[in-house]
Protein backbone atom coordinates (compact mmCIF):
# COMPACT_ATOMS: atom_id res chain seq x y z
CA UNK A 1 0.00 0.00 0.00
CA UNK A 2 1.34 3.41 -0.96
CA UNK A 3 1.96 5.83 1.89
CA UNK A 4 -0.13 8.61 0.35
CA UNK A 5 -2.90 8.04 -2.19
CA UNK A 6 -4.38 10.83 -4.27
CA UNK A 7 -6.61 10.58 -7.32
CA UNK A 8 -4.70 12.22 -10.20
CA UNK A 9 -7.86 13.39 -11.97
CA UNK A 10 -8.29 15.43 -14.06
CA UNK A 11 -11.20 16.97 -12.24
CA UNK A 12 -13.28 19.50 -14.21
CA UNK A 13 -15.85 21.70 -12.50
CA UNK A 14 -17.74 24.83 -13.57
CA UNK A 15 -16.71 28.22 -12.25
CA UNK A 16 -18.33 29.01 -8.91
CA UNK A 17 -18.69 25.38 -7.85
CA UNK A 18 -17.31 23.92 -4.64
CA UNK A 19 -14.30 21.71 -5.26
CA UNK A 20 -13.43 18.78 -3.01
CA UNK A 21 -9.94 17.25 -3.18
CA UNK A 22 -8.91 14.29 -1.05
CA UNK A 23 -6.01 12.14 0.07
CA UNK A 24 -5.73 9.02 2.13
CA UNK A 25 -2.67 7.80 3.92
CA UNK A 26 -1.52 4.64 5.61
CA UNK A 27 1.20 5.79 8.01
CA UNK A 28 -0.26 6.75 11.39
CA UNK A 29 3.03 8.53 12.20
CA UNK A 30 2.05 11.39 9.90
CA UNK A 31 1.32 14.38 12.12
CA UNK A 32 1.46 17.43 9.87
CA UNK A 33 -0.58 17.88 6.73
CA UNK A 34 -0.20 20.35 3.91
CA UNK A 35 -1.82 21.25 0.65
CA UNK A 36 0.29 22.73 -2.11
CA UNK A 37 -0.81 24.20 -5.42
CA UNK A 38 1.41 23.75 -8.46
CA UNK A 39 0.99 25.62 -11.72
CA UNK A 40 2.59 24.24 -14.85
CA UNK A 41 6.40 24.50 -14.80
CA UNK A 42 6.37 26.12 -11.33
CA UNK A 43 7.31 24.93 -7.89
CA UNK A 44 4.74 23.80 -5.30
CA UNK A 45 3.18 26.76 -3.48
CA UNK A 46 1.94 26.23 0.08
CA UNK A 47 -1.81 26.74 0.46
CA UNK A 48 -2.76 25.19 3.80
CA UNK A 49 -0.96 23.67 6.76
CA UNK A 50 -2.66 21.78 9.57
CA UNK A 51 -1.66 19.64 12.52
CA UNK A 52 -4.70 18.46 14.39
CA UNK A 53 -7.87 16.77 13.26
CA UNK A 54 -10.65 19.16 12.32
CA UNK A 55 -11.11 22.06 9.96
CA UNK A 56 -8.94 25.03 9.13
CA UNK A 57 -10.23 27.84 6.96
CA UNK A 58 -8.34 30.48 4.98
CA UNK A 59 -10.41 32.59 2.64
CA UNK A 60 -12.02 30.34 0.04
CA UNK A 61 -9.98 27.32 1.17
CA UNK A 62 -10.84 24.87 3.93
CA UNK A 63 -8.56 22.02 4.95
CA UNK A 64 -10.01 19.08 6.82
CA UNK A 65 -8.12 16.33 8.63
CA UNK A 66 -9.57 13.11 10.00
CA UNK A 67 -6.72 11.23 11.63
CA UNK A 68 -8.93 8.35 12.74
CA UNK A 69 -9.80 7.63 9.10
CA UNK A 70 -6.39 8.72 7.78
CA UNK A 71 -8.16 11.03 5.36
CA UNK A 72 -7.58 14.67 4.49
CA UNK A 73 -9.53 17.03 2.27
CA UNK A 74 -9.23 20.45 0.70
CA UNK A 75 -12.36 22.38 -0.21
CA UNK A 76 -12.34 25.36 -2.54
CA UNK A 77 -15.42 27.57 -2.47
CA UNK A 78 -16.50 29.85 -5.31
CA UNK A 79 -13.92 28.28 -7.61
CA UNK A 80 -12.26 30.53 -10.18
CA UNK A 81 -10.50 29.75 -13.47
CA UNK A 82 -7.27 30.89 -11.77
CA UNK A 83 -7.66 27.94 -9.38
CA UNK A 84 -6.91 25.60 -12.29
CA UNK A 85 -3.70 23.86 -11.24
CA UNK A 86 -2.42 20.63 -9.76
CA UNK A 87 -3.11 20.26 -6.03
CA UNK A 88 -0.68 18.20 -4.00
CA UNK A 89 -1.33 16.85 -0.56
CA UNK A 90 1.77 16.42 1.57
CA UNK A 91 2.46 14.93 4.97
CA UNK A 92 5.23 14.97 7.49
CA UNK A 93 5.96 12.23 9.98
CA UNK A 94 8.72 12.02 12.54
CA UNK A 95 11.54 11.67 10.03
CA UNK A 96 13.05 14.57 8.19
CA UNK A 97 11.05 14.59 4.98
CA UNK A 98 7.68 15.47 3.52
CA UNK A 99 5.90 12.85 1.44
CA UNK A 100 3.72 14.05 -1.41
CA UNK A 101 0.66 12.60 -3.04
CA UNK A 102 0.69 12.30 -6.80
CA UNK A 103 -1.40 15.47 -7.21
CA UNK A 104 -4.88 16.09 -8.63
CA UNK A 105 -5.18 18.14 -11.81
CA UNK A 106 -8.06 20.57 -11.46
CA UNK A 107 -9.72 22.46 -14.30
CA UNK A 108 -12.20 25.23 -13.54
CA UNK A 109 -14.39 25.82 -16.58
CA UNK A 110 -15.43 29.46 -17.21
CA UNK B 1 7.92 37.93 0.65
CA UNK B 2 11.24 36.04 0.75
CA UNK B 3 11.53 33.21 -1.69
CA UNK B 4 13.73 30.32 -2.71
CA UNK B 5 15.52 30.99 -5.99
CA UNK B 6 16.95 28.37 -8.32
CA UNK B 7 19.29 28.64 -11.27
CA UNK B 8 19.33 27.83 -14.08
CA UNK B 9 15.66 27.46 -14.92
CA UNK B 10 16.53 24.98 -17.65
CA UNK B 11 19.69 22.94 -18.12
CA UNK B 12 20.41 20.70 -21.08
CA UNK B 13 23.32 18.31 -20.80
CA UNK B 14 24.68 15.24 -22.51
CA UNK B 15 24.60 11.85 -20.88
CA UNK B 16 27.68 11.28 -18.73
CA UNK B 17 28.30 14.96 -18.07
CA UNK B 18 28.33 16.55 -14.64
CA UNK B 19 25.73 19.15 -13.72
CA UNK B 20 25.40 21.46 -10.75
CA UNK B 21 22.01 22.86 -9.85
CA UNK B 22 22.03 25.91 -7.66
CA UNK B 23 19.65 27.21 -5.03
CA UNK B 24 19.51 30.19 -2.72
CA UNK B 25 17.25 29.25 0.21
CA UNK B 26 15.36 31.78 2.30
CA UNK B 27 17.96 33.57 4.38
CA UNK B 28 16.90 32.63 7.93
CA UNK B 29 16.07 29.02 7.09
CA UNK B 30 18.24 26.24 8.45
CA UNK B 31 16.94 23.11 6.73
CA UNK B 32 17.39 22.49 3.04
CA UNK B 33 15.97 19.93 0.68
CA UNK B 34 16.08 18.68 -2.88
CA UNK B 35 13.08 17.05 -4.47
CA UNK B 36 12.64 15.70 -7.99
CA UNK B 37 9.60 15.49 -10.24
CA UNK B 38 9.77 13.40 -13.39
CA UNK B 39 7.25 14.63 -15.97
CA UNK B 40 3.76 13.46 -15.05
CA UNK B 41 4.87 11.84 -11.82
CA UNK B 42 4.85 12.76 -8.15
CA UNK B 43 7.26 15.05 -6.33
CA UNK B 44 9.89 12.74 -4.80
CA UNK B 45 12.20 13.38 -1.89
CA UNK B 46 15.92 13.22 -2.64
CA UNK B 47 17.81 14.60 0.34
CA UNK B 48 17.61 16.82 3.40
CA UNK B 49 20.51 18.86 4.75
CA UNK B 50 21.11 20.56 8.07
CA UNK B 51 24.15 21.92 9.87
CA UNK B 52 26.36 21.18 6.88
CA UNK B 53 25.52 17.53 6.63
CA UNK B 54 22.95 15.24 5.08
CA UNK B 55 20.24 14.37 7.59
CA UNK B 56 18.30 11.99 5.39
CA UNK B 57 18.43 10.72 1.82
CA UNK B 58 16.25 8.54 -0.37
CA UNK B 59 17.13 5.48 -2.44
CA UNK B 60 17.25 7.76 -5.48
CA UNK B 61 20.12 9.75 -3.96
CA UNK B 62 22.91 7.35 -4.85
CA UNK B 63 26.65 7.93 -5.18
CA UNK B 64 26.13 9.97 -8.35
CA UNK B 65 24.47 12.71 -6.30
CA UNK B 66 26.01 15.09 -3.81
CA UNK B 67 24.94 18.26 -2.05
CA UNK B 68 26.93 21.14 -0.70
CA UNK B 69 26.46 24.45 1.01
CA UNK B 70 29.65 26.15 -0.19
CA UNK B 71 28.94 29.49 1.48
CA UNK B 72 26.33 31.11 3.67
CA UNK B 73 23.73 31.47 0.95
CA UNK B 74 23.99 28.80 -1.75
CA UNK B 75 22.88 25.18 -1.66
CA UNK B 76 23.87 22.99 -4.60
CA UNK B 77 22.98 19.60 -6.01
CA UNK B 78 25.61 17.90 -8.15
CA UNK B 79 24.99 14.96 -10.42
CA UNK B 80 28.35 13.49 -11.35
CA UNK B 81 27.55 11.50 -14.46
CA UNK B 82 24.07 12.20 -15.74
CA UNK B 83 21.82 9.49 -17.14
CA UNK B 84 18.80 9.84 -19.39
CA UNK B 85 16.54 8.94 -16.46
CA UNK B 86 17.85 11.93 -14.50
CA UNK B 87 15.76 14.17 -16.75
CA UNK B 88 13.25 15.84 -14.43
CA UNK B 89 12.34 19.02 -12.60
CA UNK B 90 14.54 19.48 -9.56
CA UNK B 91 13.10 21.55 -6.74
CA UNK B 92 15.02 23.07 -3.89
CA UNK B 93 13.14 23.79 -0.66
CA UNK B 94 13.93 25.28 2.71
CA UNK B 95 12.37 25.47 6.14
CA UNK B 96 13.15 27.36 9.34
CA UNK B 97 12.64 24.26 11.50
CA UNK B 98 12.16 20.55 11.23
CA UNK B 99 9.25 20.20 13.61
CA UNK B 100 6.76 19.72 10.81
CA UNK B 101 7.08 23.24 9.41
CA UNK B 102 6.00 23.38 5.77
CA UNK B 103 8.66 23.64 3.11
CA UNK B 104 9.03 26.63 0.82
CA UNK B 105 9.90 25.61 -2.72
CA UNK B 106 11.71 27.31 -5.56
CA UNK B 107 10.41 27.21 -9.11
CA UNK B 108 12.74 24.42 -10.06
CA UNK B 109 15.41 23.62 -12.62
CA UNK B 110 14.30 21.57 -15.57
CA UNK B 111 17.12 19.16 -16.36
CA UNK B 112 17.14 17.55 -19.79
CA UNK B 113 19.71 14.83 -20.40
CA UNK B 114 20.23 13.92 -24.05
Tab-separated table of C-alpha atoms in Angstrom, chain B residues 2-112:
chain	number	residue	atom	x	y	z
B	2	UNK	CA	11.236	36.045	0.753
B	3	UNK	CA	11.528	33.207	-1.694
B	4	UNK	CA	13.730	30.322	-2.714
B	5	UNK	CA	15.516	30.991	-5.990
B	6	UNK	CA	16.951	28.368	-8.315
B	7	UNK	CA	19.290	28.643	-11.267
B	8	UNK	CA	19.334	27.831	-14.081
B	9	UNK	CA	15.656	27.464	-14.917
B	10	UNK	CA	16.534	24.978	-17.652
B	11	UNK	CA	19.692	22.937	-18.116
B	12	UNK	CA	20.410	20.702	-21.077
B	13	UNK	CA	23.324	18.308	-20.803
B	14	UNK	CA	24.679	15.240	-22.514
B	15	UNK	CA	24.603	11.850	-20.883
B	16	UNK	CA	27.681	11.283	-18.730
B	17	UNK	CA	28.296	14.962	-18.069
B	18	UNK	CA	28.331	16.548	-14.643
B	19	UNK	CA	25.731	19.149	-13.722
B	20	UNK	CA	25.397	21.460	-10.754
B	21	UNK	CA	22.009	22.856	-9.852
B	22	UNK	CA	22.025	25.915	-7.663
B	23	UNK	CA	19.647	27.207	-5.030
B	24	UNK	CA	19.515	30.188	-2.719
B	25	UNK	CA	17.250	29.250	0.210
B	26	UNK	CA	15.363	31.780	2.297
B	27	UNK	CA	17.956	33.571	4.381
B	28	UNK	CA	16.903	32.631	7.928
B	29	UNK	CA	16.073	29.016	7.087
B	30	UNK	CA	18.244	26.242	8.455
B	31	UNK	CA	16.942	23.112	6.728
B	32	UNK	CA	17.386	22.495	3.042
B	33	UNK	CA	15.971	19.929	0.683
B	34	UNK	CA	16.076	18.684	-2.879
B	35	UNK	CA	13.079	17.054	-4.473
B	36	UNK	CA	12.642	15.705	-7.987
B	37	UNK	CA	9.598	15.489	-10.241
B	38	UNK	CA	9.771	13.400	-13.391
B	39	UNK	CA	7.251	14.626	-15.974
B	40	UNK	CA	3.765	13.463	-15.046
B	41	UNK	CA	4.871	11.837	-11.820
B	42	UNK	CA	4.853	12.761	-8.152
B	43	UNK	CA	7.256	15.046	-6.332
B	44	UNK	CA	9.889	12.744	-4.804
B	45	UNK	CA	12.199	13.382	-1.886
B	46	UNK	CA	15.922	13.222	-2.639
B	47	UNK	CA	17.811	14.598	0.341
B	48	UNK	CA	17.614	16.816	3.398
B	49	UNK	CA	20.514	18.856	4.749
B	50	UNK	CA	21.111	20.558	8.067
B	51	UNK	CA	24.146	21.920	9.866
B	52	UNK	CA	26.364	21.179	6.879
B	53	UNK	CA	25.521	17.530	6.634
B	54	UNK	CA	22.952	15.243	5.082
B	55	UNK	CA	20.245	14.369	7.594
B	56	UNK	CA	18.297	11.988	5.387
B	57	UNK	CA	18.430	10.718	1.824
B	58	UNK	CA	16.255	8.538	-0.367
B	59	UNK	CA	17.130	5.483	-2.436
B	60	UNK	CA	17.247	7.764	-5.479
B	61	UNK	CA	20.118	9.753	-3.959
B	62	UNK	CA	22.912	7.350	-4.852
B	63	UNK	CA	26.650	7.929	-5.181
B	64	UNK	CA	26.126	9.969	-8.346
B	65	UNK	CA	24.468	12.712	-6.303
B	66	UNK	CA	26.006	15.093	-3.806
B	67	UNK	CA	24.935	18.264	-2.050
B	68	UNK	CA	26.926	21.138	-0.697
B	69	UNK	CA	26.458	24.455	1.014
B	70	UNK	CA	29.647	26.147	-0.191
B	71	UNK	CA	28.938	29.485	1.485
B	72	UNK	CA	26.327	31.108	3.670
B	73	UNK	CA	23.729	31.469	0.954
B	74	UNK	CA	23.987	28.805	-1.752
B	75	UNK	CA	22.883	25.184	-1.658
B	76	UNK	CA	23.870	22.992	-4.597
B	77	UNK	CA	22.981	19.601	-6.014
B	78	UNK	CA	25.607	17.904	-8.145
B	79	UNK	CA	24.991	14.962	-10.423
B	80	UNK	CA	28.353	13.490	-11.352
B	81	UNK	CA	27.553	11.498	-14.463
B	82	UNK	CA	24.074	12.202	-15.743
B	83	UNK	CA	21.823	9.492	-17.137
B	84	UNK	CA	18.805	9.843	-19.388
B	85	UNK	CA	16.543	8.943	-16.463
B	86	UNK	CA	17.849	11.934	-14.502
B	87	UNK	CA	15.759	14.170	-16.748
B	88	UNK	CA	13.254	15.835	-14.427
B	89	UNK	CA	12.345	19.021	-12.601
B	90	UNK	CA	14.539	19.476	-9.559
B	91	UNK	CA	13.096	21.548	-6.743
B	92	UNK	CA	15.016	23.069	-3.893
B	93	UNK	CA	13.140	23.788	-0.655
B	94	UNK	CA	13.933	25.277	2.713
B	95	UNK	CA	12.370	25.474	6.136
B	96	UNK	CA	13.152	27.358	9.344
B	97	UNK	CA	12.644	24.260	11.496
B	98	UNK	CA	12.160	20.551	11.228
B	99	UNK	CA	9.246	20.198	13.609
B	100	UNK	CA	6.761	19.715	10.811
B	101	UNK	CA	7.085	23.242	9.406
B	102	UNK	CA	6.004	23.381	5.775
B	103	UNK	CA	8.658	23.641	3.111
B	104	UNK	CA	9.034	26.627	0.820
B	105	UNK	CA	9.903	25.613	-2.717
B	106	UNK	CA	11.711	27.308	-5.555
B	107	UNK	CA	10.407	27.207	-9.113
B	108	UNK	CA	12.744	24.422	-10.056
B	109	UNK	CA	15.409	23.618	-12.622
B	110	UNK	CA	14.298	21.575	-15.572
B	111	UNK	CA	17.116	19.156	-16.365
B	112	UNK	CA	17.136	17.549	-19.787
